[in-house]
CSV table of C-alpha atoms and ligand atoms in Angstrom, one decimal:
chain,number,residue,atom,x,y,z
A,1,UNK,CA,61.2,240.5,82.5
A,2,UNK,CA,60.4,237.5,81.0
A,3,UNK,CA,63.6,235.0,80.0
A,4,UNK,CA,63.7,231.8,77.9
A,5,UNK,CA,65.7,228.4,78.9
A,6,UNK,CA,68.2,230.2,76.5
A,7,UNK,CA,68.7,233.4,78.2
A,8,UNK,CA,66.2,235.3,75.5
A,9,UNK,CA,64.5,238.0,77.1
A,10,UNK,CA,61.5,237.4,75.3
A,11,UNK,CA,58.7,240.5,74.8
A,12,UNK,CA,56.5,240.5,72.0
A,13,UNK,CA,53.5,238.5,72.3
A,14,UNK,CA,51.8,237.3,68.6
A,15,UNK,CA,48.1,236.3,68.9
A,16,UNK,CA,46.1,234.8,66.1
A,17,UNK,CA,42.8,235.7,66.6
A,18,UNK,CA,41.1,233.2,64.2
A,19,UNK,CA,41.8,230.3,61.7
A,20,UNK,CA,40.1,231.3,59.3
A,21,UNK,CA,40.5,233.4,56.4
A,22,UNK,CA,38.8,234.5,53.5
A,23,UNK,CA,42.0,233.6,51.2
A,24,UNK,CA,43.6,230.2,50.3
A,25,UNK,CA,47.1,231.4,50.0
A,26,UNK,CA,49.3,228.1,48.4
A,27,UNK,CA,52.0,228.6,50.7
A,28,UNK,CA,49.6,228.5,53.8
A,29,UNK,CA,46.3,226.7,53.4
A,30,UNK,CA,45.6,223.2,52.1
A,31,UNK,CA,44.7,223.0,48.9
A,32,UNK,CA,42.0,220.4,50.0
A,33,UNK,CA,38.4,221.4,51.9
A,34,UNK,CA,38.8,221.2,55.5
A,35,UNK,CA,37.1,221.9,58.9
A,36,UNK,CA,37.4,224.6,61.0
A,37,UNK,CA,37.9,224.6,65.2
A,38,UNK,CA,34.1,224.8,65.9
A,39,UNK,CA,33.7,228.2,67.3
A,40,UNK,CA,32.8,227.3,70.5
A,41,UNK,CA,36.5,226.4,71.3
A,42,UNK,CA,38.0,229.7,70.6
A,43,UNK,CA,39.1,231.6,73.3
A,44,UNK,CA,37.0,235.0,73.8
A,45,UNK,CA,38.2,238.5,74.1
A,46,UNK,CA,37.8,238.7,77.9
A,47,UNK,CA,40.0,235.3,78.0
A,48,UNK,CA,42.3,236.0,75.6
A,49,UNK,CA,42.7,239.3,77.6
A,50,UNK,CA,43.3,237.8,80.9
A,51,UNK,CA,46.5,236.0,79.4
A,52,UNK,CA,47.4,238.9,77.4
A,53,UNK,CA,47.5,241.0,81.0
A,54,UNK,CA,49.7,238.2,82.6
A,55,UNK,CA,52.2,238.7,79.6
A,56,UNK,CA,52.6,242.4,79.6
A,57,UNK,CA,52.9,242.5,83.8
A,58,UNK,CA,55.7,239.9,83.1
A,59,UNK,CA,57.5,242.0,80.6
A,60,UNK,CA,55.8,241.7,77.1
A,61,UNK,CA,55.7,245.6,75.5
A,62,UNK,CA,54.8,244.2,71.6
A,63,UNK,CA,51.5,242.6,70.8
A,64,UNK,CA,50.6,241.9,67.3
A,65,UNK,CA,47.1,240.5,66.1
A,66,UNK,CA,47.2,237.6,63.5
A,67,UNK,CA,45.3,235.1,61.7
A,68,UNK,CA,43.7,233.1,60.0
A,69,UNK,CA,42.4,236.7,58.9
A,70,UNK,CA,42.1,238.6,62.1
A,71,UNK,CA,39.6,241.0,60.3
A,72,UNK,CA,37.2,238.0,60.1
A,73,UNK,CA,36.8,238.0,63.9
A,74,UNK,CA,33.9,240.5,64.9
A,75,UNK,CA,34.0,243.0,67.4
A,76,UNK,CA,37.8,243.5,67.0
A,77,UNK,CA,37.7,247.0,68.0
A,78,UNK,CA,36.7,246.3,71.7
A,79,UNK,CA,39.5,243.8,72.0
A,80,UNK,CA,42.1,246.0,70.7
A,81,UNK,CA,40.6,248.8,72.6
A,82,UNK,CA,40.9,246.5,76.0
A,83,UNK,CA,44.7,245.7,75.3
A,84,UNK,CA,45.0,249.5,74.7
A,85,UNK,CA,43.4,251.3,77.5
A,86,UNK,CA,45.2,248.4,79.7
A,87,UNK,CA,48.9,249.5,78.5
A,88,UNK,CA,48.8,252.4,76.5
A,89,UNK,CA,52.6,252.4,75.1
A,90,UNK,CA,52.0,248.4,74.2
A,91,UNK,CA,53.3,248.4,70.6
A,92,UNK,CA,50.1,247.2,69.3
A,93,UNK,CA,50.5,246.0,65.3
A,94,UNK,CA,48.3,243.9,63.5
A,95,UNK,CA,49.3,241.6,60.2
A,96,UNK,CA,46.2,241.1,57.8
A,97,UNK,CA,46.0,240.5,54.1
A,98,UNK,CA,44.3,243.6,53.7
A,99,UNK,CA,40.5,242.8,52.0
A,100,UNK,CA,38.7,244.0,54.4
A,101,UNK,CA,40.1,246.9,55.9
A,102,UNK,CA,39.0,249.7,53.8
A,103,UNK,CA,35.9,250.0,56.0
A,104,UNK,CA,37.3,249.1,59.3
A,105,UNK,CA,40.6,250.9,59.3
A,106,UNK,CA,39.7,254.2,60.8
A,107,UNK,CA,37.7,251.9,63.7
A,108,UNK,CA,41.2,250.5,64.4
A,109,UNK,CA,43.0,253.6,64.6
A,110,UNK,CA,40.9,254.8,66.9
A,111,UNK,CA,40.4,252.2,69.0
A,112,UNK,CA,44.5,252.4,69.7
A,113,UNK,CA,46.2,250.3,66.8
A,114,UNK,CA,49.5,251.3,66.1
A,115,UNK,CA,51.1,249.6,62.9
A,116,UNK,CA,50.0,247.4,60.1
A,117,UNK,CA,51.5,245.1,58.1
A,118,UNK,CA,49.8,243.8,54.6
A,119,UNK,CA,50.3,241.1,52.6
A,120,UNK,CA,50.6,241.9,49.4
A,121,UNK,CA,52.4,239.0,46.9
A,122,UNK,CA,51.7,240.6,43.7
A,123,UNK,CA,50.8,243.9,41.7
A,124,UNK,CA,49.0,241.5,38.6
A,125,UNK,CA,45.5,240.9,39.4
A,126,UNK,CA,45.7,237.5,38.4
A,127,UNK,CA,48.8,236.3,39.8
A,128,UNK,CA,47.3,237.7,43.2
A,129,UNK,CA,44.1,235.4,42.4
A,130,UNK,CA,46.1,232.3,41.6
A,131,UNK,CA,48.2,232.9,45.0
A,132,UNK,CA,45.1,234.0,47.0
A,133,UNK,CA,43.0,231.3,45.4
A,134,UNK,CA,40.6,234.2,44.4
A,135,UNK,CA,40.4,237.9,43.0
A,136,UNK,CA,41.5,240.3,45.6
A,137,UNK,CA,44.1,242.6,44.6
A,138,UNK,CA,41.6,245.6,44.5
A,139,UNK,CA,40.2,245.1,47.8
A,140,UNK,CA,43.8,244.5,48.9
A,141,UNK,CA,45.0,247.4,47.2
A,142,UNK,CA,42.0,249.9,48.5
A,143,UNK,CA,42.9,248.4,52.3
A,144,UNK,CA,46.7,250.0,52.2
A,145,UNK,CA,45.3,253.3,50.4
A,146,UNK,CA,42.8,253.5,53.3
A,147,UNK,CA,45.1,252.6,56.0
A,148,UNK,CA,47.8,255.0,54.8
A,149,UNK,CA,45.2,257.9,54.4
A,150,UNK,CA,43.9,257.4,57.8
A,151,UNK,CA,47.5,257.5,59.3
A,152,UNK,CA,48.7,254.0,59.9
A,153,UNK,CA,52.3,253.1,59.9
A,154,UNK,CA,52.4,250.3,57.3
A,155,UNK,CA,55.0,247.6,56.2
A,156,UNK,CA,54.2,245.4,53.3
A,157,UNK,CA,54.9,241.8,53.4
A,158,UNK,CA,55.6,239.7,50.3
A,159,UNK,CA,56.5,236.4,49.7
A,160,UNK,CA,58.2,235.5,46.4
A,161,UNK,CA,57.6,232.2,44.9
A,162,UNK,CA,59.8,230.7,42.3
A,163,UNK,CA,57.6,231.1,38.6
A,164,UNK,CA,54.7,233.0,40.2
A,165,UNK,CA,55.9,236.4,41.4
A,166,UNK,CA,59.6,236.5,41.3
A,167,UNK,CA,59.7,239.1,39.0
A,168,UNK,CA,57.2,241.3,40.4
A,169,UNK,CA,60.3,241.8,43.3
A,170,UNK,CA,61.7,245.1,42.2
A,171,UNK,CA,58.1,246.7,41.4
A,172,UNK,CA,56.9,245.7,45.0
A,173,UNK,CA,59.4,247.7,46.2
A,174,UNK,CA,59.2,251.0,43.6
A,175,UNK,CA,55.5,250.9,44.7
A,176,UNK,CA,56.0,250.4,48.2
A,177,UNK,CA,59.1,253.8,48.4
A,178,UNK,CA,56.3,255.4,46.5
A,179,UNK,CA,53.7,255.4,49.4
A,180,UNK,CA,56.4,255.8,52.2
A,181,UNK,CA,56.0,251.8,53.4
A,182,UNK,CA,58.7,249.4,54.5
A,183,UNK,CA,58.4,246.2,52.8
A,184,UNK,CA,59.9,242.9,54.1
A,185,UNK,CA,60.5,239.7,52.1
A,186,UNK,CA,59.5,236.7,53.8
A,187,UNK,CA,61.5,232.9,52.6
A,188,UNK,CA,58.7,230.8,52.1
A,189,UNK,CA,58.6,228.4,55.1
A,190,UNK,CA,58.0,224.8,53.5
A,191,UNK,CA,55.1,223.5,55.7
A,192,UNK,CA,53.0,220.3,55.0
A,193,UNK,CA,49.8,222.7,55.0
A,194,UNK,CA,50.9,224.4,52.1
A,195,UNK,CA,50.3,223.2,48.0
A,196,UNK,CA,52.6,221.1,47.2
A,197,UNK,CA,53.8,223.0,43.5
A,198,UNK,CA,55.0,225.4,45.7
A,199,UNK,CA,58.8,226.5,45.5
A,200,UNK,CA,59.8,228.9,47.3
A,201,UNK,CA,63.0,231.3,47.0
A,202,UNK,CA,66.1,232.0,49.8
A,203,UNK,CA,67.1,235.0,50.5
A,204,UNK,CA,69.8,234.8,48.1
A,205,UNK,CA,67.6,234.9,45.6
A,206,UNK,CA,64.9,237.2,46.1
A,207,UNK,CA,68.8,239.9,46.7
A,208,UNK,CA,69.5,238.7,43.1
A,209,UNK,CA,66.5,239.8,41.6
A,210,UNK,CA,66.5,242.9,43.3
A,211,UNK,CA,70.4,243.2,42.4
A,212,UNK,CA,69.4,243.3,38.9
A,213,UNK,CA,67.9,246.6,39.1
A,214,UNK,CA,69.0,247.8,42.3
A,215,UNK,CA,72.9,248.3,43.7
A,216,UNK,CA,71.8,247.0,47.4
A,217,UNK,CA,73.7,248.1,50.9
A,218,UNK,CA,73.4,245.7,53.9
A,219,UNK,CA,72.3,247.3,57.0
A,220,UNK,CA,72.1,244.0,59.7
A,221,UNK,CA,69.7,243.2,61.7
A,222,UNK,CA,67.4,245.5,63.9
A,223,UNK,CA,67.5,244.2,67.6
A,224,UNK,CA,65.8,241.8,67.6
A,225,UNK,CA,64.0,241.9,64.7
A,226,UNK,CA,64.1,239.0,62.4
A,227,UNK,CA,64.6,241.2,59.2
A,228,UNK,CA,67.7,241.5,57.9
A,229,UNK,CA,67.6,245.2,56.4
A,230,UNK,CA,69.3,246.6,53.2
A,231,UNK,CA,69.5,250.3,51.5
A,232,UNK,CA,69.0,250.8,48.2
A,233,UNK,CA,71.0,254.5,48.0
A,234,UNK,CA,70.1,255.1,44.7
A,235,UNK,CA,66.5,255.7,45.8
A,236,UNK,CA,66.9,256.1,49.2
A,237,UNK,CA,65.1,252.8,50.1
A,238,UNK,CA,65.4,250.9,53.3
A,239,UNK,CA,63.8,247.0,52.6
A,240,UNK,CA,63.6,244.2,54.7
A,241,UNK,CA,64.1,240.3,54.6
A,242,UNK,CA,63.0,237.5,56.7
A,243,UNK,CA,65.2,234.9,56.1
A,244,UNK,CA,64.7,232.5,58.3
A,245,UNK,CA,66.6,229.5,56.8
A,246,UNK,CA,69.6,231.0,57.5
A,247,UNK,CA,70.9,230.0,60.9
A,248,UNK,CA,71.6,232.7,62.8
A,249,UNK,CA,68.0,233.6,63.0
A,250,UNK,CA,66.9,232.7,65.9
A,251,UNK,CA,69.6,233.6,67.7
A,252,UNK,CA,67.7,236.8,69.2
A,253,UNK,CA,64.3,235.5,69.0
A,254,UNK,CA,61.8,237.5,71.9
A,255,UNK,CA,58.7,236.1,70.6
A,256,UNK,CA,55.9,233.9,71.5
A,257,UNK,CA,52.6,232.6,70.0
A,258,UNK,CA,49.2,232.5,71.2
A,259,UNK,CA,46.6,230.4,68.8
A,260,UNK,CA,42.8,231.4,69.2
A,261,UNK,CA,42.0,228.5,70.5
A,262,UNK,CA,44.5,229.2,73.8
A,263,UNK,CA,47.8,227.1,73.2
A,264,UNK,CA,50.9,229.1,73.6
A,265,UNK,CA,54.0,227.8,71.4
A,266,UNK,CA,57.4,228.4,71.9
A,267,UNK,CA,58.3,228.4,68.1
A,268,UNK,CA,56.8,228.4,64.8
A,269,UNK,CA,58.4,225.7,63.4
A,270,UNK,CA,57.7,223.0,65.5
A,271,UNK,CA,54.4,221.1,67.4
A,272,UNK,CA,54.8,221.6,70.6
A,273,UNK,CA,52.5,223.9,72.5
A,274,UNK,CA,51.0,224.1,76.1
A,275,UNK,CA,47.0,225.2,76.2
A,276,UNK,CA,46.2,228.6,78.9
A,277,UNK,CA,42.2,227.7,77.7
A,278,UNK,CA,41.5,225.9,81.1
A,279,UNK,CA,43.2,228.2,83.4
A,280,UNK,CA,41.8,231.2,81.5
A,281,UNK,CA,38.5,229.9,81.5
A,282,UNK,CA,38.5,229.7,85.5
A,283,UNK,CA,40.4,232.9,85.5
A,284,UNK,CA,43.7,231.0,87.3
A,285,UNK,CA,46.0,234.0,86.6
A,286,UNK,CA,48.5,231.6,88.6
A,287,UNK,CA,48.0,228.8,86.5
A,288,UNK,CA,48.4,230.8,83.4
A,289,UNK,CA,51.8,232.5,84.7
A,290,UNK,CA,53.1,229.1,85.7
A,291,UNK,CA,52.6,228.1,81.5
A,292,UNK,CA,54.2,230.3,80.1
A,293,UNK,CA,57.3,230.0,82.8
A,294,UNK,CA,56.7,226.4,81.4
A,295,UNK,CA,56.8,227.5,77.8
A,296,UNK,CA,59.6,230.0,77.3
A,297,UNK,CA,62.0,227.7,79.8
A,298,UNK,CA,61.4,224.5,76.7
A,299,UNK,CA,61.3,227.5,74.1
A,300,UNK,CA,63.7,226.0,71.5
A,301,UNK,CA,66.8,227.5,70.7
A,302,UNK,CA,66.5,227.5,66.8
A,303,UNK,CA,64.0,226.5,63.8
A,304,UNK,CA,65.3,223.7,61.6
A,305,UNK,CA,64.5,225.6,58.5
A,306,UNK,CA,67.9,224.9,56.9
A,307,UNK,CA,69.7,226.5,53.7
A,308,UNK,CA,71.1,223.8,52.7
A,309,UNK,CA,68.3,221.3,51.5
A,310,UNK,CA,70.6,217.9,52.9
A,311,UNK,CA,70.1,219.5,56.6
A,312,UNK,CA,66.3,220.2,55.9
A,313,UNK,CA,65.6,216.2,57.2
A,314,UNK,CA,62.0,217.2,57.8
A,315,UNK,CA,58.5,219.8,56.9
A,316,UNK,CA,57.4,221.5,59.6
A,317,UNK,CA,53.9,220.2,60.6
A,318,UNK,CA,52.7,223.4,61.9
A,319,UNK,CA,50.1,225.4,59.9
A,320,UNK,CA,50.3,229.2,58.9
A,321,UNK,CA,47.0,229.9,59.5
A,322,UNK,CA,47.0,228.6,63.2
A,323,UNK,CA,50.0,230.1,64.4
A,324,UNK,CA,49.6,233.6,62.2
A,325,UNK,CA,53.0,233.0,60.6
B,401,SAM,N1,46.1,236.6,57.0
B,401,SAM,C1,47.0,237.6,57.4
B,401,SAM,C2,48.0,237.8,56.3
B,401,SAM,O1,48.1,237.1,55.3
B,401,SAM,O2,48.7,238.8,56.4
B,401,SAM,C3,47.8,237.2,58.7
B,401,SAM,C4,48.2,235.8,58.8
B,401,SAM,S1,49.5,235.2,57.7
B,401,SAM,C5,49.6,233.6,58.3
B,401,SAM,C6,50.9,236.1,58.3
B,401,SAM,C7,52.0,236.2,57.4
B,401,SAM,O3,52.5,234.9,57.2
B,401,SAM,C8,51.6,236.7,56.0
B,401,SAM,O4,52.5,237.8,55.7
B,401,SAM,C9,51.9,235.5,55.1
B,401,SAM,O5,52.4,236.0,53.9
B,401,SAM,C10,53.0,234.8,55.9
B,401,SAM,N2,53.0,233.4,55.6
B,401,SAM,C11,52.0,232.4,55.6
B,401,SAM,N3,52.5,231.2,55.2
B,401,SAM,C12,53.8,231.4,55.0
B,401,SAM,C13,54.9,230.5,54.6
B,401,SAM,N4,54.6,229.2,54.3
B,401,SAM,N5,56.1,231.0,54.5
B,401,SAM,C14,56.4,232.3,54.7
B,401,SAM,N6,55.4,233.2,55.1
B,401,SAM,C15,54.2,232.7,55.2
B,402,SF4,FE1,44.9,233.7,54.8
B,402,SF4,FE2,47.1,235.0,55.5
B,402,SF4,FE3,47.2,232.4,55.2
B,402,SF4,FE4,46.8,233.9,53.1
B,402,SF4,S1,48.6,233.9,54.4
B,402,SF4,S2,45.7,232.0,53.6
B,402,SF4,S3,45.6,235.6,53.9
B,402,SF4,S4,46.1,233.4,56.8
């Protein structure tokens, strides 16, 4: 079992399998050109694999593929095919924004994927291009029809910004209950990656919108799940929110990241990391358990994501598209 300086057990394992991505989301890109990791640096499937075997023999049993785009990385298949013939029962999920799945999906179903979650921000073609930086709401749209056809369990992630989708809220969720999917609203995160017209919503917020069509139930927490869960009875509809400005949040947090490039970090808000790439690359399976003993004994015990604004002293420097949110 694997237990953090704060007495966390800590067992789900999120790997982001590129940088790059095919959208420019505002909340998680710069709006300026920039340059890639050369690809030389990233860590391959083999070496990602040999740290992702030291993490489920110490007690990880949830592993979820992120990005960047993780579609964007070739040969996919093989690597969630390793993970799966390894550990069969490994809760194996994936988060993507969706554009490229239509073709791939049944190829990740049978390789052993389990679950999928989608991004999906907005049901308006062009409020999904201005978000997205481009027009991708049908490919988006024909990646959840393909992945629900084919049998995947999928949740639908959204994150409402103030003046851009806020009131697209309540028809995310009729069109999510209508296809059987779970959808979870994510706080936007303020990060010095992101545009800087952004403004996100709190919780609070996005509850009022809903509230306004919706009589909402809360539910609690799920283990340790960082959704916060409501029931709408009128339709029968369980939703989710992410809420992490709020400060009990972290108080049940089991996870851990893994960039593509090889540096494991504690928590998403903050810088610090450790880098497995060397010991990987020699194949030091002692050298990479010693890390992450490193890593989840300095794993910080909260975020400083704040709801009130006064406490929120500083923007977290890490980027979205590194850590795969
Ligand atoms: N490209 C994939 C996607 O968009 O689903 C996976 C990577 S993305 C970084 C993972 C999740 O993080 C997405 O659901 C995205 O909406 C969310 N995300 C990115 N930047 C965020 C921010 N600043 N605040 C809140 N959520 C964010
Ligand atoms: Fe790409 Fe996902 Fe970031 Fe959007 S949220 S830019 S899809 S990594």
């Amino acid at each position: 079992m694997l237990i953090d300086g704060h007495g966390r057990e800590v067992n789900y394992l999120r790997i982001s399998l590129t940088e790059r991505c095919n959208f420019r989301c505002q909340y998680c890109m710069p709006e300026k050109p920039f340059s890639w990791v050369p690809k030389e640096n990233l860590l391959s499937f083999d070496e990602l694999f040999m740290f992702v075997k030291v993490a489920i023999d110490g007690g990880v049993t949830k592993i979820r593929l992120t990005g960047g785009e993780p579609l964007i990385r070739e040969n996919l298949n093989d690597f969630i095919a390793m993970i799966h013939n390894y550990k069969p029962d490994i809760d194996l999920a994936m988060t993507t924004n969706g554009s490229l799945l239509a073709s791939v999906a049944q190829d990740l179903k049978y390789a052993g994927l389990k679950r999928l979650n989608i991004s999906l921000d907005s049901l308006k073609a062009d409020v999904a291009a201005k978000i997205a930086g481009k027009d991708v709401l049908k490919s988006v749209l024909e990646g959840i029809d393909k992945a629900l056809a084919v049998g995947f369990d999928v949740k639908l992630n959204m994150v409402p910004l103030k003046g851009i989708n806020d009131d697209e809220i309540v028809d995310i969720i009729d069109y999510a209950n209508n296809r059987n999917m779970k959808v979870r609203f994510i706080e936007y995160m303020e990060n010095n990656h992101a545009s800087s017209h952004i403004v996100g919503m709190h919780g609070k917020e996005i509850l009022t919108k809903v509230k306004e069509r919706y009589e909402i139930r809360a539910l609690g927490r799920e283990g340790a799940s960082p959704s916060f869960n409501y029931m709408i009875d009128e339709i029968g509809y369980e939703f989710g929110l992410i809420d992490p400005h709020k400060h009990d949040f972290c108080e049940n947090c089991n996870r851990i990241r893994l960039t593509a490039e090889g540096n494991l970090i504690p928590c998403l808000y903050f810088d610090e990391a450790m880098s497995i790439a060397q010991a990987v690359r020699v194949k030091d399976i002692v050298g990479a358990t010693e890390i992450l003993a490193k890593v989840l004994k300095d794993k910080p015990k909260e975020n400083r994501w704040s709801e009130d604004e006064l406490e929120s002293k500083e923007i977290s420097r890490r980027a979205f598209y590194e850590t795969g949110g």
